[in-house]
């Protein structure tokens, strides 16, 4: 091993020009691949490790209107229904068939502190019910969450993000203070640490990926509606509803505007809940006459994210492009190595004639190839960081996530090693085939 | 030297030619696909807009914070803008070129059964305000306009009692009606076969769509102007045609007019954007430009790496055969013959590589198309990518081949 390493190192030094060329080529290929993979890795990471595996989005279609069937030839998808009406959410909450469940909607609204000349700020808050906390695993810095009883009583209580607390009150010590939302005053009962899963999977209509935007407060849905704050958007509304959905807000009672998430521990629970939802949809008498079949769906987090095309196709395409570029670089380096190894034909022949087995020759050359690629990997690191930095300069909503985490850092070197061994295989094999006698004669 | 001999030599030393072939095939496959992606991004940049670009100022995101604007308020804004200094005409509009905040989606079906997806633009007097060139038919009559606003976040376009007049660009007319004159023709909505449909009353030379990612493959002009006046609406934009000599004055005037017409009710969250067309175009094409830089980098890297690879391998191979070349030269082969031998040899290897590469490019595109939203790679890109790689191969082999040709006959008498 030591001997092989020494030989490999000596080999590198013997042809400095081709060594530099090979190292640069490998570094370029690795950096391109690593840059695109790092971004892809960040974008496809599990938003809530350990939890998202048993979270499901529940949907029933109870909108009293004809289904929209406009097909678009402009790649605009109309059919992305996934939200339910407040009335249905209340029934599902009451039935309580899942371990935990909560309707959710992110709302962009004005938040004002207490006192005169209180600072105010418009930002996102999450309107939901009490069980969001154990379900999503939101952790509190201080105070408590609200209870199901407070949900039922539509109690005006709120949990704020620690950053928001500092912005509005100048301190994180805000328990018991008032937060003005709409025309109501909500009493702060808890302060959370920043909670920002990427992507914002539980309500993609507001935020998808973002380093800076997140839900800055959590409030009971019923109390928020009582305070006159409307939800932001909806999938569809009842035809005969009194108040329809506008750019100024949507009518939660008559428009499907809530994402309803449930926590189901195992396959049986999932099957049971699915049957329960379908049964619920079939029992909707009010839907008769709108020409709809009873529709209910239960979608896991992974399926939900891929259905919504959360990771842009471009990112995946670029990863493929970079991967094929790496392959090209490897072919190039394999060529450089083959030329270099065969140039040494004479000395390989002498070594073989002196009794070195083929495997020793093979090993030596694979070592040399791996060493070149490892040096390339070291050089690829700053190149990758540079590539990620240029990605971050582009403003396209998700590029601020382009960072290299330690796992990817390790992956880079593993990749470099694998590339080295794969690249060196063929030239090293060719070198080990050199006939001892012939070379000795001609040399 | 005959081809058979050349192939025999290649077969006897298979490793080097095989590595060159593999590189050429990969480079060809990558280049074909990248060239295609480049052309997809370039098309929206080079498509003619049909607008009076130098004279156009776009006002976008005029949004209220409390209630929808009424049709009267929208028209008062239009009046104030058209009387601003330096302004020639102004139209309230829903959907504006180069602006993606509001896109209107139509599907049209011609009597021949051709279905086309287009983007619509709504607004009174847009032909004049956008500076469109009518090539057939007429502009809308004032009496033809119907009010339309955006209040419902999921709003359909309401049904009318008669065929609704529309104006379409020339290339869309050709797609729908072929050589027949478009004016007077009726178009249907595929989902509503019983509807009254739309009647073409005019044809303009060009009008670019605002869904820029669809402005490719001859679809850049898939647009229509509908005879709709902006009514009660939560958000509105304006197309303002100005005197280009008075641009600064006009921009100032437009800002003042918007402030006076809508001032206190304007939303703080969504600021009004007032920009020249050129600025908006620059902004709208920013991501396409970034992608182009990326592809340019990839292309350059692929070309450099392939060239280095071919040069390195051929150089080594030439060096190995120095003695044979010397013998050939001593036996009377001319330098040009030696040079030609290596060039032809490279052409042979690269040619085989290009053939494999083109097949690979096609397969890769087909696989990617299955998983991602990517159009099919047109055949035409294959020979282009292939030719580029072949040329690159010849350039790369030139210097090692020259060195080989320069080998003096005397080396043959020396032992290596």
Short mmCIF file of N, CA and C in Angstrom, two decimals, chain B residues 183-266:
data_model
loop_
_atom_site.label_atom_id
_atom_site.label_comp_id
_atom_site.label_asym_id
_atom_site.label_seq_id
_atom_site.Cartn_x
_atom_site.Cartn_y
_atom_site.Cartn_z
N UNK B 183 -59.86 37.13 -42.01
CA UNK B 183 -60.90 38.07 -41.58
C UNK B 183 -62.28 37.50 -41.89
N UNK B 184 -63.14 37.51 -40.87
CA UNK B 184 -64.49 36.99 -41.03
C UNK B 184 -64.64 35.56 -40.56
N UNK B 185 -63.53 34.85 -40.35
CA UNK B 185 -63.59 33.45 -39.92
C UNK B 185 -64.04 33.34 -38.46
N UNK B 186 -64.66 32.22 -38.16
CA UNK B 186 -65.13 31.97 -36.79
C UNK B 186 -64.24 30.90 -36.13
N UNK B 187 -63.89 31.13 -34.88
CA UNK B 187 -63.11 30.16 -34.11
C UNK B 187 -63.94 29.68 -32.93
N UNK B 188 -63.76 28.42 -32.55
CA UNK B 188 -64.52 27.87 -31.44
C UNK B 188 -63.62 27.57 -30.25
N UNK B 189 -64.27 27.43 -29.07
CA UNK B 189 -63.55 26.94 -27.90
C UNK B 189 -63.79 25.42 -27.85
N UNK B 190 -62.72 24.60 -27.83
CA UNK B 190 -62.92 23.15 -27.92
C UNK B 190 -63.84 22.59 -26.83
N UNK B 191 -63.77 23.15 -25.59
CA UNK B 191 -64.59 22.61 -24.51
C UNK B 191 -66.05 23.04 -24.60
N UNK B 192 -66.35 24.07 -25.40
CA UNK B 192 -67.71 24.59 -25.47
C UNK B 192 -68.17 24.60 -26.93
N UNK B 193 -68.48 23.42 -27.47
CA UNK B 193 -68.84 23.35 -28.89
C UNK B 193 -70.11 24.13 -29.22
N UNK B 194 -70.97 24.39 -28.19
CA UNK B 194 -72.22 25.11 -28.48
C UNK B 194 -72.05 26.62 -28.34
N UNK B 195 -70.89 27.07 -27.92
CA UNK B 195 -70.70 28.51 -27.69
C UNK B 195 -70.71 29.28 -29.00
N UNK B 196 -70.73 30.61 -28.88
CA UNK B 196 -70.77 31.43 -30.09
C UNK B 196 -69.39 31.60 -30.70
N UNK B 197 -68.37 31.38 -29.91
CA UNK B 197 -67.01 31.45 -30.45
C UNK B 197 -66.54 32.87 -30.68
N UNK B 198 -65.53 32.99 -31.50
CA UNK B 198 -64.90 34.29 -31.76
C UNK B 198 -64.84 34.52 -33.27
N UNK B 199 -64.96 35.79 -33.64
CA UNK B 199 -64.86 36.11 -35.06
C UNK B 199 -63.64 37.01 -35.29
N UNK B 200 -62.81 36.63 -36.24
CA UNK B 200 -61.62 37.44 -36.55
C UNK B 200 -62.06 38.66 -37.34
N UNK B 201 -61.75 39.86 -36.81
CA UNK B 201 -62.10 41.08 -37.55
C UNK B 201 -60.87 41.78 -38.10
N UNK B 202 -59.69 41.44 -37.55
CA UNK B 202 -58.48 42.10 -38.04
C UNK B 202 -57.28 41.20 -37.86
N UNK B 203 -56.24 41.50 -38.64
CA UNK B 203 -54.99 40.75 -38.54
C UNK B 203 -53.85 41.75 -38.40
N UNK B 204 -52.98 41.54 -37.40
CA UNK B 204 -51.81 42.42 -37.22
C UNK B 204 -50.55 41.65 -37.63
N UNK B 205 -49.48 42.42 -37.94
CA UNK B 205 -48.26 41.79 -38.44
C UNK B 205 -47.67 40.86 -37.37
N UNK B 206 -47.41 41.41 -36.19
CA UNK B 206 -46.87 40.61 -35.09
C UNK B 206 -47.49 41.09 -33.79
N UNK B 207 -47.57 40.19 -32.81
CA UNK B 207 -47.88 40.57 -31.43
C UNK B 207 -47.37 39.43 -30.57
N UNK B 208 -46.32 39.70 -29.81
CA UNK B 208 -45.66 38.62 -29.08
C UNK B 208 -46.45 38.26 -27.83
N UNK B 209 -46.41 36.98 -27.45
CA UNK B 209 -47.14 36.51 -26.28
C UNK B 209 -46.36 36.84 -25.00
N UNK B 210 -47.07 36.85 -23.87
CA UNK B 210 -46.36 37.16 -22.61
C UNK B 210 -46.00 35.89 -21.83
N UNK B 211 -46.36 34.74 -22.34
CA UNK B 211 -45.90 33.49 -21.73
C UNK B 211 -44.62 33.11 -22.46
N UNK B 212 -43.50 33.67 -21.98
CA UNK B 212 -42.27 33.64 -22.78
C UNK B 212 -41.73 32.24 -22.99
N UNK B 213 -41.95 31.34 -22.00
CA UNK B 213 -41.39 29.99 -22.19
C UNK B 213 -42.11 29.24 -23.30
N UNK B 214 -43.26 29.77 -23.75
CA UNK B 214 -43.97 29.12 -24.85
C UNK B 214 -43.68 29.83 -26.18
N UNK B 215 -42.84 30.87 -26.15
CA UNK B 215 -42.59 31.64 -27.37
C UNK B 215 -41.52 30.96 -28.22
N UNK B 216 -41.68 29.65 -28.45
CA UNK B 216 -40.69 28.90 -29.22
C UNK B 216 -41.40 28.14 -30.33
N UNK B 217 -40.62 27.63 -31.26
CA UNK B 217 -41.12 26.76 -32.32
C UNK B 217 -42.31 27.36 -33.07
N UNK B 218 -42.17 28.63 -33.44
CA UNK B 218 -43.22 29.28 -34.23
C UNK B 218 -44.46 29.65 -33.45
N UNK B 219 -44.35 29.63 -32.09
CA UNK B 219 -45.53 29.95 -31.30
C UNK B 219 -45.44 31.33 -30.65
N UNK B 220 -44.41 32.12 -31.02
CA UNK B 220 -44.18 33.41 -30.36
C UNK B 220 -45.35 34.36 -30.56
N UNK B 221 -46.00 34.25 -31.70
CA UNK B 221 -47.10 35.17 -32.01
C UNK B 221 -48.47 34.55 -31.74
N UNK B 222 -48.55 33.52 -30.92
CA UNK B 222 -49.84 32.93 -30.62
C UNK B 222 -50.57 33.79 -29.59
N UNK B 223 -51.17 34.88 -30.10
CA UNK B 223 -51.86 35.83 -29.21
C UNK B 223 -53.16 36.25 -29.87
N UNK B 224 -54.01 36.85 -29.06
CA UNK B 224 -55.19 37.51 -29.63
C UNK B 224 -55.51 38.75 -28.82
N UNK B 225 -56.12 39.71 -29.50
CA UNK B 225 -56.69 40.87 -28.81
C UNK B 225 -58.18 40.64 -28.78
N UNK B 226 -58.79 40.74 -27.58
CA UNK B 226 -60.23 40.57 -27.50
C UNK B 226 -60.87 41.93 -27.28
N UNK B 227 -62.11 42.07 -27.76
CA UNK B 227 -62.78 43.37 -27.63
C UNK B 227 -63.32 43.49 -26.21
N UNK B 228 -62.42 43.62 -25.23
CA UNK B 228 -62.85 43.74 -23.85
C UNK B 228 -62.27 45.01 -23.27
N UNK B 229 -63.13 45.77 -22.61
CA UNK B 229 -62.71 46.98 -21.90
C UNK B 229 -62.56 46.58 -20.44
N UNK B 230 -61.55 47.13 -19.75
CA UNK B 230 -61.35 46.74 -18.37
C UNK B 230 -62.46 47.32 -17.50
N UNK B 231 -63.15 46.45 -16.77
CA UNK B 231 -64.24 46.89 -15.91
C UNK B 231 -63.79 46.86 -14.45
N UNK B 232 -64.71 46.48 -13.54
CA UNK B 232 -64.36 46.38 -12.12
C UNK B 232 -63.27 45.34 -11.97
N UNK B 233 -62.19 45.74 -11.36
CA UNK B 233 -61.06 44.81 -11.30
C UNK B 233 -60.18 45.10 -10.10
N UNK B 234 -59.56 44.06 -9.57
CA UNK B 234 -58.71 44.23 -8.41
C UNK B 234 -57.33 44.74 -8.79
N UNK B 235 -56.93 44.45 -10.02
CA UNK B 235 -55.58 44.82 -10.46
C UNK B 235 -55.65 45.21 -11.92
N UNK B 236 -54.92 46.25 -12.31
CA UNK B 236 -54.97 46.68 -13.69
C UNK B 236 -53.60 47.19 -14.11
N UNK B 237 -53.33 47.16 -15.41
CA UNK B 237 -52.11 47.72 -15.95
C UNK B 237 -52.46 48.69 -17.07
N UNK B 238 -51.48 49.46 -17.53
CA UNK B 238 -51.73 50.38 -18.64
C UNK B 238 -50.61 50.26 -19.66
N UNK B 239 -51.00 50.28 -20.94
CA UNK B 239 -50.01 50.42 -22.01
C UNK B 239 -50.04 51.88 -22.43
N UNK B 240 -48.90 52.57 -22.31
CA UNK B 240 -48.86 54.00 -22.60
C UNK B 240 -47.88 54.23 -23.73
N UNK B 241 -48.39 54.87 -24.82
CA UNK B 241 -47.51 55.16 -25.95
C UNK B 241 -47.09 56.61 -25.85
N UNK B 242 -45.78 56.84 -25.86
CA UNK B 242 -45.29 58.20 -25.62
C UNK B 242 -44.52 58.71 -26.82
N UNK B 243 -44.19 59.99 -26.77
CA UNK B 243 -43.30 60.60 -27.75
C UNK B 243 -41.87 60.29 -27.29
N UNK B 244 -41.13 59.48 -28.06
CA UNK B 244 -39.81 59.05 -27.55
C UNK B 244 -38.86 60.21 -27.29
N UNK B 245 -39.08 61.34 -27.93
CA UNK B 245 -38.21 62.50 -27.69
C UNK B 245 -38.46 63.09 -26.30
N UNK B 246 -39.62 62.79 -25.72
CA UNK B 246 -39.97 63.38 -24.42
C UNK B 246 -40.07 62.31 -23.34
N UNK B 247 -39.21 61.28 -23.43
CA UNK B 247 -39.36 60.13 -22.55
C UNK B 247 -39.36 60.49 -21.07
N UNK B 248 -38.37 61.30 -20.64
CA UNK B 248 -38.26 61.62 -19.21
C UNK B 248 -39.48 62.38 -18.72
N UNK B 249 -39.90 63.37 -19.53
CA UNK B 249 -41.09 64.15 -19.18
C UNK B 249 -42.30 63.23 -19.07
N UNK B 250 -42.42 62.36 -20.06
CA UNK B 250 -43.58 61.47 -20.08
C UNK B 250 -43.58 60.54 -18.87
N UNK B 251 -42.40 59.96 -18.54
CA UNK B 251 -42.33 59.05 -17.39
C UNK B 251 -42.75 59.76 -16.11
N UNK B 252 -42.27 61.01 -15.97
CA UNK B 252 -42.66 61.80 -14.80
C UNK B 252 -44.16 62.04 -14.80
N UNK B 253 -44.69 62.41 -15.98
CA UNK B 253 -46.11 62.68 -16.10
C UNK B 253 -46.95 61.45 -15.76
N UNK B 254 -46.48 60.29 -16.20
CA UNK B 254 -47.22 59.04 -15.95
C UNK B 254 -47.26 58.76 -14.45
N UNK B 255 -46.10 58.94 -13.79
CA UNK B 255 -46.05 58.70 -12.34
C UNK B 255 -47.04 59.61 -11.61
N UNK B 256 -47.05 60.89 -12.01
CA UNK B 256 -47.95 61.85 -11.38
C UNK B 256 -49.41 61.46 -11.62
N UNK B 257 -49.72 61.09 -12.87
CA UNK B 257 -51.10 60.75 -13.22
C UNK B 257 -51.59 59.57 -12.40
N UNK B 258 -50.72 58.54 -12.24
CA UNK B 258 -51.12 57.36 -11.46
C UNK B 258 -51.34 57.75 -10.01
N UNK B 259 -50.42 58.58 -9.50
CA UNK B 259 -50.53 58.97 -8.09
C UNK B 259 -51.83 59.74 -7.85
N UNK B 260 -52.14 60.65 -8.78
CA UNK B 260 -53.35 61.45 -8.58
C UNK B 260 -54.62 60.63 -8.76
N UNK B 261 -54.59 59.70 -9.73
CA UNK B 261 -55.82 58.95 -10.00
C UNK B 261 -56.09 57.88 -8.94
N UNK B 262 -55.05 57.26 -8.41
CA UNK B 262 -55.26 56.11 -7.52
C UNK B 262 -54.69 56.30 -6.12
N UNK B 263 -53.81 57.32 -5.98
CA UNK B 263 -52.98 57.58 -4.81
C UNK B 263 -53.32 56.88 -3.52
N UNK B 264 -54.29 57.40 -2.73
CA UNK B 264 -54.45 56.94 -1.36
C UNK B 264 -54.87 55.47 -1.26
N UNK B 265 -55.46 54.94 -2.31
CA UNK B 265 -55.97 53.57 -2.20
C UNK B 265 -54.96 52.53 -2.67
N UNK B 266 -53.81 52.99 -3.19
CA UNK B 266 -52.84 52.02 -3.73
C UNK B 266 -52.30 51.12 -2.64
#
